[in-house]
Short mmCIF file of C-alpha atoms (C1' of nucleotides) in Angstrom, two decimals:
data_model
loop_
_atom_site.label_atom_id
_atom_site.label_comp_id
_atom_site.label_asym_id
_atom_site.label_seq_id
_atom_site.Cartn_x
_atom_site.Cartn_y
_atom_site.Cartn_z
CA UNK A 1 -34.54 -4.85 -39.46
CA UNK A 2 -36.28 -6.78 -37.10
CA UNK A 3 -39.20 -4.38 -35.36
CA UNK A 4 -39.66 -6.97 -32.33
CA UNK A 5 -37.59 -5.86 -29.51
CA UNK A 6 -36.61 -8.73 -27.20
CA UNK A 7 -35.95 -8.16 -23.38
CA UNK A 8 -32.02 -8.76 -22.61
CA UNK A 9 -31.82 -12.64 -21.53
CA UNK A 10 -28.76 -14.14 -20.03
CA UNK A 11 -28.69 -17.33 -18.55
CA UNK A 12 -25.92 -18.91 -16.46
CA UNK A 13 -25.54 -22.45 -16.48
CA UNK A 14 -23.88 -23.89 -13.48
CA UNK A 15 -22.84 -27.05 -12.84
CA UNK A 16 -24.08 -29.01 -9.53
CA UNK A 17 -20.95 -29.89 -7.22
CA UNK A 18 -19.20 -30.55 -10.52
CA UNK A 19 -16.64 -32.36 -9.00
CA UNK A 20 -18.13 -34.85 -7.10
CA UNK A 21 -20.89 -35.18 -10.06
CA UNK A 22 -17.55 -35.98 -12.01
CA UNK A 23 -16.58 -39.23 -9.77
CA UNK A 24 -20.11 -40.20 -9.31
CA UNK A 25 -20.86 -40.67 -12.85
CA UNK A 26 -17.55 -43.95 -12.52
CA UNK A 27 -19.72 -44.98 -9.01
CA UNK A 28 -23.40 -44.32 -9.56
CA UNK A 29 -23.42 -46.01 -6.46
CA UNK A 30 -22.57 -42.97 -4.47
CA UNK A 31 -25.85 -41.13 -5.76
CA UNK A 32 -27.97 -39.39 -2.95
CA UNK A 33 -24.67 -40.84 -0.75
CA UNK A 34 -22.48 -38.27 0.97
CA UNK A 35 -19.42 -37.74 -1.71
CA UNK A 36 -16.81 -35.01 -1.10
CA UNK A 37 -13.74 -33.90 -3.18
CA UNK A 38 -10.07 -32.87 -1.52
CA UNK A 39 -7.96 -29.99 -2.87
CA UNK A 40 -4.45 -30.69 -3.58
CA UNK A 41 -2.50 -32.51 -1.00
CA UNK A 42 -5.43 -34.13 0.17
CA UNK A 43 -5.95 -30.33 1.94
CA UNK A 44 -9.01 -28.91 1.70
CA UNK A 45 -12.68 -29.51 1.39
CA UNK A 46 -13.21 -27.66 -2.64
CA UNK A 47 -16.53 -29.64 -3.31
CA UNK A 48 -19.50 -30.80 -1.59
CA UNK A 49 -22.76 -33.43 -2.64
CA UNK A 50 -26.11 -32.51 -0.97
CA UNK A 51 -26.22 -34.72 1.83
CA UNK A 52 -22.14 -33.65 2.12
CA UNK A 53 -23.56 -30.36 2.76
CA UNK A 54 -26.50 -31.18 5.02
CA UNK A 55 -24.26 -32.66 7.28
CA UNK A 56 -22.48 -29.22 7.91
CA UNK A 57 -19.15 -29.95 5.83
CA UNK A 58 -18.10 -26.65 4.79
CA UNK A 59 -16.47 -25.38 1.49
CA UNK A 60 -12.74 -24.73 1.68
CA UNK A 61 -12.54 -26.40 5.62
CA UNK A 62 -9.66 -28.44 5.97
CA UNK A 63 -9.81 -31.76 5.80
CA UNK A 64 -8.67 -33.14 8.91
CA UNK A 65 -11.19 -30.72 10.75
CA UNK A 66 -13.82 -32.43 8.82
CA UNK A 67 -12.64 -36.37 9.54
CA UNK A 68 -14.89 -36.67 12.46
CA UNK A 69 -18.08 -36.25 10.71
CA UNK A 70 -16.72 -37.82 7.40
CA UNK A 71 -16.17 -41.02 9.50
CA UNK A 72 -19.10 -41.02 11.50
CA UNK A 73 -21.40 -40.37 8.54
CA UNK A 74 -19.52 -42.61 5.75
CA UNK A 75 -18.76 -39.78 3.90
CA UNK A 76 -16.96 -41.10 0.61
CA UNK A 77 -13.97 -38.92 -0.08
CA UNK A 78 -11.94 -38.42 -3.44
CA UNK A 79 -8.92 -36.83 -3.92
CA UNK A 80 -9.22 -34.27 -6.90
CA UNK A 81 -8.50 -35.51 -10.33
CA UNK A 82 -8.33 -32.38 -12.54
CA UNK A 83 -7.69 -34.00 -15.67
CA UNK A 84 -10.88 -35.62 -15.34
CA UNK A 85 -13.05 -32.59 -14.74
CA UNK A 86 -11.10 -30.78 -17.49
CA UNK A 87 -12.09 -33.48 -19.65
CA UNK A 88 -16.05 -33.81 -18.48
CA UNK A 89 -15.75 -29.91 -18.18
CA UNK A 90 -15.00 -29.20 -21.99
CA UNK A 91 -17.62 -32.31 -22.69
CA UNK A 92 -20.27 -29.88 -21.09
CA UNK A 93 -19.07 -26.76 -22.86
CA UNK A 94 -19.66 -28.25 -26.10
CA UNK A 95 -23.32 -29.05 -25.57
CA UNK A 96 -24.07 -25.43 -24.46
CA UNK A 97 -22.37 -24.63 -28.32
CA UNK A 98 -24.77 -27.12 -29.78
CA UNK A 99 -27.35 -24.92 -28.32
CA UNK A 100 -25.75 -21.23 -29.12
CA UNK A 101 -22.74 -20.03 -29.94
CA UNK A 102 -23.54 -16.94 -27.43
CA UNK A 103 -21.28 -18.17 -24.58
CA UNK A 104 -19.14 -17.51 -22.28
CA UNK A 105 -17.19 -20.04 -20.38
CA UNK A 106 -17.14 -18.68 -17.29
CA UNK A 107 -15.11 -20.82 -15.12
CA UNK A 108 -14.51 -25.14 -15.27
CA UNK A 109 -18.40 -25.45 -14.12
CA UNK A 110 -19.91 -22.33 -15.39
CA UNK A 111 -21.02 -20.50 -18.23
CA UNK A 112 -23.52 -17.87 -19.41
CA UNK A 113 -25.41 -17.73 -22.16
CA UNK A 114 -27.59 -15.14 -24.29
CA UNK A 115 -30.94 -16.03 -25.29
CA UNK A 116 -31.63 -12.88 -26.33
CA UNK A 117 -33.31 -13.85 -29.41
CA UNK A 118 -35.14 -16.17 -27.99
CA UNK A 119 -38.88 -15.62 -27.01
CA UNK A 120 -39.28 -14.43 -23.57
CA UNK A 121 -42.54 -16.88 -22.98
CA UNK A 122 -40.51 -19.77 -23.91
CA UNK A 123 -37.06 -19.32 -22.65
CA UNK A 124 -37.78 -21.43 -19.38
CA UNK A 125 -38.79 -24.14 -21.31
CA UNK A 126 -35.56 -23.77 -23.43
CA UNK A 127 -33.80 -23.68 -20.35
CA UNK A 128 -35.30 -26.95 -19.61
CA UNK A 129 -34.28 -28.34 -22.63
CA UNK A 130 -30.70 -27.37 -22.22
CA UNK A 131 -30.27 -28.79 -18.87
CA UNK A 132 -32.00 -32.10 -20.48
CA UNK A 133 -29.46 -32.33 -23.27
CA UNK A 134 -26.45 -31.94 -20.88
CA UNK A 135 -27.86 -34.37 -18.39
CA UNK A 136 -28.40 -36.79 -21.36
CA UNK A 137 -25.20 -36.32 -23.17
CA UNK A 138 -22.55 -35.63 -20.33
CA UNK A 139 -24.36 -37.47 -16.93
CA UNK A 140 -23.61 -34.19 -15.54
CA UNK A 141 -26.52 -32.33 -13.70
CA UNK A 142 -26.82 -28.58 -14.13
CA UNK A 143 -29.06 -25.70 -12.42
CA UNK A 144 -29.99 -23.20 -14.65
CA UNK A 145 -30.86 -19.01 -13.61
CA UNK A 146 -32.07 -17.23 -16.09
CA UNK A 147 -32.56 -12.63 -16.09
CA UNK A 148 -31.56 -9.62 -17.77
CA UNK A 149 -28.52 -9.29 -16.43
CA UNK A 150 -25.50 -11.11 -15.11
CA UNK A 151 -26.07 -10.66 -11.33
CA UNK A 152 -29.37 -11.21 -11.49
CA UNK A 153 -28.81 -14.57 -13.47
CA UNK A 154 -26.78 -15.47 -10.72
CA UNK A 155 -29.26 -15.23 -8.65
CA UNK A 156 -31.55 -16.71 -10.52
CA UNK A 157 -29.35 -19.87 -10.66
CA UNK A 158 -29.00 -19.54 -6.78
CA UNK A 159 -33.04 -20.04 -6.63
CA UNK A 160 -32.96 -22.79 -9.68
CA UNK A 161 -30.17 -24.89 -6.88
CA UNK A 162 -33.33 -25.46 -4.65
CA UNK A 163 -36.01 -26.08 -7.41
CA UNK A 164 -36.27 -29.63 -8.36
CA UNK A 165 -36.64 -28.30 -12.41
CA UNK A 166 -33.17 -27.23 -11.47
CA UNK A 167 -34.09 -24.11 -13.48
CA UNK A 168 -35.65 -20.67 -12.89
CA UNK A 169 -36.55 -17.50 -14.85
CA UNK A 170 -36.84 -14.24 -14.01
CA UNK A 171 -37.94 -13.04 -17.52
CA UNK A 172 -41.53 -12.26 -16.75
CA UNK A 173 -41.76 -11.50 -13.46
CA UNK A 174 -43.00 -8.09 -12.92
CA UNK A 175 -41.43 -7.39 -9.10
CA UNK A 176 -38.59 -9.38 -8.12
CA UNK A 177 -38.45 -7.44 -5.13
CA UNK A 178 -39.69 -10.65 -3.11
CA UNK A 179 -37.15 -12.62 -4.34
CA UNK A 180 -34.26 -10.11 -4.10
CA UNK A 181 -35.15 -9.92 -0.37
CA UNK A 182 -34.75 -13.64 0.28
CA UNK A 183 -31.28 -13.33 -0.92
CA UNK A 184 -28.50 -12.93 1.30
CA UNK A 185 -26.12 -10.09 0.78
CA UNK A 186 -23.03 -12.23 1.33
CA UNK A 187 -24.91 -14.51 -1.75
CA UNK A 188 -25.17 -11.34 -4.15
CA UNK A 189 -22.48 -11.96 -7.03
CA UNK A 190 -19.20 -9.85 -6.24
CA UNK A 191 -19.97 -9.28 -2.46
CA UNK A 192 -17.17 -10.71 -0.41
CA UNK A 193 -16.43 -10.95 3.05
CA UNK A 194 -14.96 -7.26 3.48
CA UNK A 195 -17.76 -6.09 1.18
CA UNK A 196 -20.65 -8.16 3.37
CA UNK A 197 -19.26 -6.56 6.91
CA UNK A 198 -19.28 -3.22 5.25
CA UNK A 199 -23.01 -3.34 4.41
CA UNK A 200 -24.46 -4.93 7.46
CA UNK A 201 -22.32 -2.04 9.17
CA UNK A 202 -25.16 0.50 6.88
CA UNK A 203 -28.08 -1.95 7.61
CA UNK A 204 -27.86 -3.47 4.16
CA UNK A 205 -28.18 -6.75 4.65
CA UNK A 206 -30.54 -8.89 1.58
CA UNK A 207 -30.30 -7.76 -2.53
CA UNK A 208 -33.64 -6.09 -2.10
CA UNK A 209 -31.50 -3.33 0.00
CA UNK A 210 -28.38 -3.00 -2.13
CA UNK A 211 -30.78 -2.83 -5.13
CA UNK A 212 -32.65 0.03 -3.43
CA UNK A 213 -30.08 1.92 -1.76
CA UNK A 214 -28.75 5.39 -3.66
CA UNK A 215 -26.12 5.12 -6.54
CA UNK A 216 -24.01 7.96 -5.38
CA UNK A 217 -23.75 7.00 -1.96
CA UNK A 218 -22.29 3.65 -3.20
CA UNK A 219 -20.03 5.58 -5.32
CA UNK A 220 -18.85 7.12 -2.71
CA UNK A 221 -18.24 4.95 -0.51
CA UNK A 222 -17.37 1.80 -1.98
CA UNK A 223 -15.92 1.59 -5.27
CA UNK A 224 -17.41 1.19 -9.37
CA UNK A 225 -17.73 -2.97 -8.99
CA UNK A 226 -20.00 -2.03 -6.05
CA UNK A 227 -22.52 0.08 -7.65
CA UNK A 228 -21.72 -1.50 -11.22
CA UNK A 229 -23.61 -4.86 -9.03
CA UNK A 230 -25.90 -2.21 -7.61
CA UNK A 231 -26.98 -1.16 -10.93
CA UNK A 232 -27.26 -5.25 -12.47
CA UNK A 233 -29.78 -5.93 -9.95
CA UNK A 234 -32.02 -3.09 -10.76
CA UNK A 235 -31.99 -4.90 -14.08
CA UNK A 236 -29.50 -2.50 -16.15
CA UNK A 237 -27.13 -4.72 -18.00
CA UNK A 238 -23.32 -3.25 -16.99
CA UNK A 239 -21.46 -6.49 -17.11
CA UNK A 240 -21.26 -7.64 -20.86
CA UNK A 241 -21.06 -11.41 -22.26
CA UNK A 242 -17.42 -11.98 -23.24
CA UNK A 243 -17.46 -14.34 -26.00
CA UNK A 244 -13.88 -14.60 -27.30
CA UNK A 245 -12.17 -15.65 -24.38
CA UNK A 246 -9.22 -13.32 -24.19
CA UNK A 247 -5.81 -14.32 -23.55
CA UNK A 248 -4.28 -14.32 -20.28
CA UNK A 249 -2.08 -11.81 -17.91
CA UNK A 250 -0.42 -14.09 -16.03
CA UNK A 251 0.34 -17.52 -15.32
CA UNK A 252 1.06 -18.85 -11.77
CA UNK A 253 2.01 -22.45 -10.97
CA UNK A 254 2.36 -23.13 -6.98
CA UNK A 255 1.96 -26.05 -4.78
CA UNK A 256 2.06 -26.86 -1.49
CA UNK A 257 4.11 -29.36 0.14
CA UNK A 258 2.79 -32.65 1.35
CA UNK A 259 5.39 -32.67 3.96
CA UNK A 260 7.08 -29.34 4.90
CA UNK A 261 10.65 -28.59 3.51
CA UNK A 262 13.88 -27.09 5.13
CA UNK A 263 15.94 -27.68 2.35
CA UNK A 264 17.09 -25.38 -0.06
CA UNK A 265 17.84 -28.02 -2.73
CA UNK A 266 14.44 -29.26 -2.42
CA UNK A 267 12.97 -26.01 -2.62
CA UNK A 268 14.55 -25.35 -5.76
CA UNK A 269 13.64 -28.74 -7.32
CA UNK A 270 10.29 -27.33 -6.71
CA UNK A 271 10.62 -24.08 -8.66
CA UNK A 272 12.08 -25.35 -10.80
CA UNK A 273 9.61 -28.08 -11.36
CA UNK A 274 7.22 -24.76 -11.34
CA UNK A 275 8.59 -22.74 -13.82
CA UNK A 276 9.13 -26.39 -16.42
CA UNK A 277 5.06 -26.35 -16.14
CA UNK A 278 4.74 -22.51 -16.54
CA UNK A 279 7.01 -22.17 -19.34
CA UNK A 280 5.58 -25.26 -21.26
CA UNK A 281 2.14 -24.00 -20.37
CA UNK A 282 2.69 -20.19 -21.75
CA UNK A 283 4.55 -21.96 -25.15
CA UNK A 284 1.59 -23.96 -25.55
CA UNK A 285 -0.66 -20.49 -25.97
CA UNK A 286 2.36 -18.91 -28.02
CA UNK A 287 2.89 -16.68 -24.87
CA UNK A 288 5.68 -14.88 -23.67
CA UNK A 289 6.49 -13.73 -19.88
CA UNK A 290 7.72 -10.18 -19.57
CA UNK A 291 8.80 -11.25 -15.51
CA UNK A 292 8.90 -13.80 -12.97
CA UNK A 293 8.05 -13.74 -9.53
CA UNK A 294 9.01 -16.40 -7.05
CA UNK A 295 7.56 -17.02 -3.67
CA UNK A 296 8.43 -18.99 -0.68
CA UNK A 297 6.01 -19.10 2.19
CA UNK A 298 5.93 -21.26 5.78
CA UNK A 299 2.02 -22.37 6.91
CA UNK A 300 0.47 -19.14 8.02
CA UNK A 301 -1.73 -21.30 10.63
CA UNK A 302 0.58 -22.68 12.71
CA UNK A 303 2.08 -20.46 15.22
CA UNK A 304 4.83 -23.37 16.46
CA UNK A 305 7.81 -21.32 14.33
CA UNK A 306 7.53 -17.66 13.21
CA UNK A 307 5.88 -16.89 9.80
CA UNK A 308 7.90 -16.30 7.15
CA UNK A 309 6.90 -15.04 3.95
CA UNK A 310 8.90 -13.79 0.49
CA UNK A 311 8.93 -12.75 -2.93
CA UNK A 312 11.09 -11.47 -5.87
CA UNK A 313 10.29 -10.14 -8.96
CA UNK A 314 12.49 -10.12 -11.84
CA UNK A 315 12.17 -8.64 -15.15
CA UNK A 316 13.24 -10.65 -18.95
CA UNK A 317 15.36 -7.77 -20.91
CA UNK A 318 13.71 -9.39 -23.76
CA UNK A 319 10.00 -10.97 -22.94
CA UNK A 320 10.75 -14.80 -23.40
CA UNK A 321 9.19 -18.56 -23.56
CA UNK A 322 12.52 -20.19 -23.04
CA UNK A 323 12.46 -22.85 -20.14
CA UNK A 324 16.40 -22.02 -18.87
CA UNK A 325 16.02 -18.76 -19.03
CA UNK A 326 12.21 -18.88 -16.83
CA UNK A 327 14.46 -21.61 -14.15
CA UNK A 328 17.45 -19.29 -14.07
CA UNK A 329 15.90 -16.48 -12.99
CA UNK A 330 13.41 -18.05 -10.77
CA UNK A 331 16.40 -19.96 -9.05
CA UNK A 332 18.01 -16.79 -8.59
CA UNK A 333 15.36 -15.04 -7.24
CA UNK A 334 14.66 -18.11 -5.26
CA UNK A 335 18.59 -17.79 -3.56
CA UNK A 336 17.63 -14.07 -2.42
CA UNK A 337 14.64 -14.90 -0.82
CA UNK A 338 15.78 -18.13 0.93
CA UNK A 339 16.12 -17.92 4.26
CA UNK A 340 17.59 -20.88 6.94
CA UNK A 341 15.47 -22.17 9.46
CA UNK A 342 12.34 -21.77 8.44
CA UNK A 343 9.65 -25.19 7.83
CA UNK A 344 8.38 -24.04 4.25
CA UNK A 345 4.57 -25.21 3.12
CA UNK A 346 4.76 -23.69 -0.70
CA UNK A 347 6.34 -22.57 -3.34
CA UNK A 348 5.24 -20.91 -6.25
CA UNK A 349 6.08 -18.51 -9.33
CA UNK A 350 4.03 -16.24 -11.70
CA UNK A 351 4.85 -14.88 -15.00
CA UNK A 352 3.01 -12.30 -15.94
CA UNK A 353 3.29 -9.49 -18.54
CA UNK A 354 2.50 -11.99 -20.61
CA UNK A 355 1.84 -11.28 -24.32
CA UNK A 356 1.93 -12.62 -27.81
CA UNK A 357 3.47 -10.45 -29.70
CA UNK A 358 7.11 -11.47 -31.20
CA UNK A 359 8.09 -7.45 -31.71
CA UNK A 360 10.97 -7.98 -29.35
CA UNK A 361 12.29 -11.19 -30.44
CA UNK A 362 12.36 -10.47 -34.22
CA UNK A 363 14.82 -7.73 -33.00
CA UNK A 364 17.49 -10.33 -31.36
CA UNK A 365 16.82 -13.20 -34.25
CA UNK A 366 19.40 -15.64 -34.82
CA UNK A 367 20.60 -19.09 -34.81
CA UNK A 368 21.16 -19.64 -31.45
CA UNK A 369 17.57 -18.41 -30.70
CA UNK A 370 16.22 -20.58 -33.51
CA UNK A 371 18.36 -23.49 -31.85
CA UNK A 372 16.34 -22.87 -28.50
CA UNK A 373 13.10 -22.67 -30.22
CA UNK A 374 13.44 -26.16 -31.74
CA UNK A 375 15.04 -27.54 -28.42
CA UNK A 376 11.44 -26.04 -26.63
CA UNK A 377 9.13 -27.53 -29.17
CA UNK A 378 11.06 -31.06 -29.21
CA UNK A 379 10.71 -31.02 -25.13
CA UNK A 380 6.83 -30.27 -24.99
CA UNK A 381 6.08 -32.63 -28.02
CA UNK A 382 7.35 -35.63 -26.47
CA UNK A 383 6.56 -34.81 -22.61
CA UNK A 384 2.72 -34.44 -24.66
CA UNK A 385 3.68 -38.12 -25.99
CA UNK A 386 4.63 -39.68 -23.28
CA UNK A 387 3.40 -38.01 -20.51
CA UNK A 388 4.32 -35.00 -18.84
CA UNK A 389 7.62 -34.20 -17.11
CA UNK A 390 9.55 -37.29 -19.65
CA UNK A 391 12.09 -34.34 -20.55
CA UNK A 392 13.09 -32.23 -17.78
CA UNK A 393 16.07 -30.22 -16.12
CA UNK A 394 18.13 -32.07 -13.96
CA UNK A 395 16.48 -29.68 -11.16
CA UNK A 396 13.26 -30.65 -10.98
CA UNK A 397 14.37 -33.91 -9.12
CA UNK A 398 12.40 -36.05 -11.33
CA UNK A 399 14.00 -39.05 -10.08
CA UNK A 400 12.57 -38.36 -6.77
CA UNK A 401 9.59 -39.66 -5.35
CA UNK A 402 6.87 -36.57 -5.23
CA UNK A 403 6.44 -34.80 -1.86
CA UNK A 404 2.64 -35.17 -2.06
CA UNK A 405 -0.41 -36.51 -0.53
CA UNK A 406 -3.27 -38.06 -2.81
CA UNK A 407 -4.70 -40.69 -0.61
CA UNK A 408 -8.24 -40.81 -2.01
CA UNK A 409 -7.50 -41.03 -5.81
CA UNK A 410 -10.22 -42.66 -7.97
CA UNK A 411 -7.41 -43.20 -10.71
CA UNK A 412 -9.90 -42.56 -13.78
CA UNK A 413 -8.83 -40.98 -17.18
CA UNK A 414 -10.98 -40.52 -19.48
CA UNK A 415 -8.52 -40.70 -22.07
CA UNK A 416 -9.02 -44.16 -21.20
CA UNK A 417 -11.84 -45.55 -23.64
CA UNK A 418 -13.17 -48.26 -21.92
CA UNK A 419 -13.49 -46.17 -18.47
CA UNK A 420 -15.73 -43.67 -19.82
CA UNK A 421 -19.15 -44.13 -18.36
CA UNK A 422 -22.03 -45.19 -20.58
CA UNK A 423 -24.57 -42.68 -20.13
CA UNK A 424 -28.17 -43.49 -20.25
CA UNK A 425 -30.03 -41.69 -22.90
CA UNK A 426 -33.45 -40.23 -21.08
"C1'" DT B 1 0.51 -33.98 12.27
"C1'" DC B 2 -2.66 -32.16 8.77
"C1'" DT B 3 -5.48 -25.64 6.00
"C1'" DG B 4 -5.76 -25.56 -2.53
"C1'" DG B 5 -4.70 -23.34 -6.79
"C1'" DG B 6 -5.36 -20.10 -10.55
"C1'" DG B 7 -7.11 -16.05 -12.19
"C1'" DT B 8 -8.84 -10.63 -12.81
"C1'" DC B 9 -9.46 -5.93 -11.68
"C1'" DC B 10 -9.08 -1.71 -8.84
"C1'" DT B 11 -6.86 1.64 -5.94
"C1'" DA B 12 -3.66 4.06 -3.04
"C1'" DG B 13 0.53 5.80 -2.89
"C1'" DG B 14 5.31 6.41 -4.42
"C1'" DA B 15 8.44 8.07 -8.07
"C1'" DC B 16 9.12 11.26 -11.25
"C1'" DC B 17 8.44 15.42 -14.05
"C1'" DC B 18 7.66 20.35 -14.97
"C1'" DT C 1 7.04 27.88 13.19
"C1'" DC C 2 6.50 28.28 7.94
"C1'" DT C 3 9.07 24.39 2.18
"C1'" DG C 4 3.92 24.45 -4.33
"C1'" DG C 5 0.84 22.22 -7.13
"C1'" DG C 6 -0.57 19.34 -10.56
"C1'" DG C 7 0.00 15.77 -13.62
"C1'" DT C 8 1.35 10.83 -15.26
"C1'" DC C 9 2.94 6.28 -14.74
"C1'" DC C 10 3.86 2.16 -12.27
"C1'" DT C 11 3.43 -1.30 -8.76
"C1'" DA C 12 2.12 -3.81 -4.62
"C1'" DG C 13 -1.46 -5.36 -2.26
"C1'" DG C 14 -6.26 -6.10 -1.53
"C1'" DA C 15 -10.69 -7.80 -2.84
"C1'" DC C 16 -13.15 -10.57 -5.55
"C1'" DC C 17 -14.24 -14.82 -8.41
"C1'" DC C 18 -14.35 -20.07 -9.20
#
DNA sequence: TCTGGGGTCCTAGGACCC
DNA sequence: TCTGGGGTCCTAGGACCC
């Protein structure tokens, strides 16, 4: 046994405005240019270059509240292209392995890291080295925070966005008071909006505060996730690494609609459509959905038209995978929910309940469910072939053009070999 | 005219039981 | 006038994250 005892290091790697650094690395033209990237729909504002951001363009605006400054300023818009940042996401992922198989992959442009075992008085320069490889291998530019715990790494990363080493440690610095207190509250890692109005309301208003304020009186009046981020940012580790990436609760698949819908038939092409990408999505994990619940919803910000809002949850008797079974309920659900009149703006369902285990089926094993099986795995092989959606249900309205909006689409996939950008080696 | 999509966890309160 | 008390389980909705 080891008699060195090495400070708790956790590092969160974070990807720079992933998605536009995704469609700059096909246009290295648009470096240092404004460059934004539009939700679904051509909706929202979900990612933002530097000079995007100087010029006031805020995360999650919509879009068309945005056009004046986007035209004045030559903003270059995308619409999003999540296959692509998928694809460069997982490309980035792997590097971090080369590097330690410590990880967690925290969301499409995250991840943390331990470095535990690494020396404290050379983990920046590790750090360094990681966000060299990355930049090297992938094109993709990272900031890296560094601490002994979760929270604190994320605010360590926060710091790193505004150095130009793009990283920071927090490793040997004795008081981090100074740089708790330069960090908003609304910026501290699990403080939301309703969180951030409830501690400017008891004069808390930087980390340095929350850090210092009493344990029981967050207890008390907040929740455990409060004083659980409390505790991280007096350095006590509460939030542990999860390595194996567990397997999911639920599975939603929504959209909005490019143009809004009064028609029942075409809201049910689009559940239907829904629960097709849900099912195949759950088989693919070797999932199955204990219940469904579909929901129909009008825009809540318009106020031409009254809001109208609706769910239904159904149970499986027997927790399933099959694709008629997911569309028959959800269609049902869909007919009790369905109300005349209204301008709908999205659909969506969720399965959730979702587990792996075949107990139930084995129970209710026979030809006709061994029939279905093979008809499932036939249907998601060849949609994977060909491309998705080949084999549907007559529902889905396949034959119709999409109701959509994807004006700005670069049109890259990198599946595409002679698109993928040569990166220059540094 | 036009406002994304996909997750997790916690808690309050209802249903039910003895 | 006045209607127990304590426990468990489940779910819907809220808050948070990216």
């Amino acid at each position: 046994m080891s008699s060195i005892q090495h400070t708790k290091k956790i590092a969160l790697v974070d990807c720079n405005s992933f998605y536009v650094s995704c469609e700059r690395l096909f246009k290295p033209s648009l470096n240092k240019k404004p460059v934004i990237v539009l939700s679904n729909n051509d909706g929202c504002i979900i990612s933002r270059s530097i000079e995007a951001k100087a010029l006031g363009i805020k995360m999650g605006d919509p879009y068309f509240k945005a056009k004046n400054i986007i035209l004045k300023n030559k903003v270059h818009v995308f619409s999003s292209n999540y296959a692509l940042y998928g694809d460069m996401s997982r490309r980035v992922m792997r590097t971090l392995k080369y590097f330690t198989q410590e990880i967690e992959i925290y969301s499409i442009d995250e991840a943390f890291l331990d470095l535990t075992n690494f020396p404290d008085d050379l983990v920046e320069l590790f750090g360094k080295k990681i966000r060299s490889t990355i930049l090297e291998w992938t094109g993709i530019p990272t900031s890296i925070g560094i601490a002994t715990t979760k929270t604190l790494s994320k605010i360590a990363n926060h710091v790193a966005k505004k150095e130009k080493s793009g990283v920071v440690s927090l490793i040997n610095i004795k008081n981090i008071d100074s740089i708790l207190e330069k960090i908003e509250i609304n910026d501290v890692w699990g403080v939301g909006k309703q969180l951030t109005k409830f501690y400017i309301r008891n004069n808390i208003s930087n980390a340095k505060q929350l850090k210092n304020i009493s344990n029981t009186w967050i207890k008390k009046s907040s929740n455990v996730l409060s004083s659980r981020t409390a505790m991280e940012l007096r350095g006590i580790s509460c939030i542990s690494l999860e390595k194996s990436q567990s397997k999911r609760k639920s599975c939603c698949v929504s959209r909005s609609f490019g143009k809004k819908v009064e028609n029942y038939q075409e809201l049910k092409e689009s559940v239907t459509a829904h629960c097709l990408n849900a099912a195949e999505k759950i088989r693919s994990e070797s999932l199955f959905a204990k219940s469904i619940t579909v929901y129909i919803r009008t825009s809540p910000f318009q106020n031409k038209g009254i809001y109208y809002s609706n769910s239904k949850t159904m149970d499986f008797p027997i927790a399933t995978d099959n694709s008629f079974e997911i569309v028959k309920n959800a269609l049902a659900g869909l007919e009790f929910i369905f109300k005349d009149g209204y301008r709908y703006q999205k659909s969506g369902i969720i399965l959730s309940g979702l587990s792996d285990s075949e107990k139930n089926q084995n129970l209710f094993f026979n030809k006709k469910n061994n029939k279905i099986k093979n008809l499932m795995k036939s249907i998601d092989l060849t949609n994977h072939r060909y491309g998705r959606s080949t084999l549907s249900l007559a529902d889905a309205g396949i034959s119709k053009k999409r109701n959509t909006r994807k004006q700005y689409s670069s049109k890259i996939d990198t599946a595409d070999f002679y698109l993928l950008p040569r990166v220059r080696a540094i």
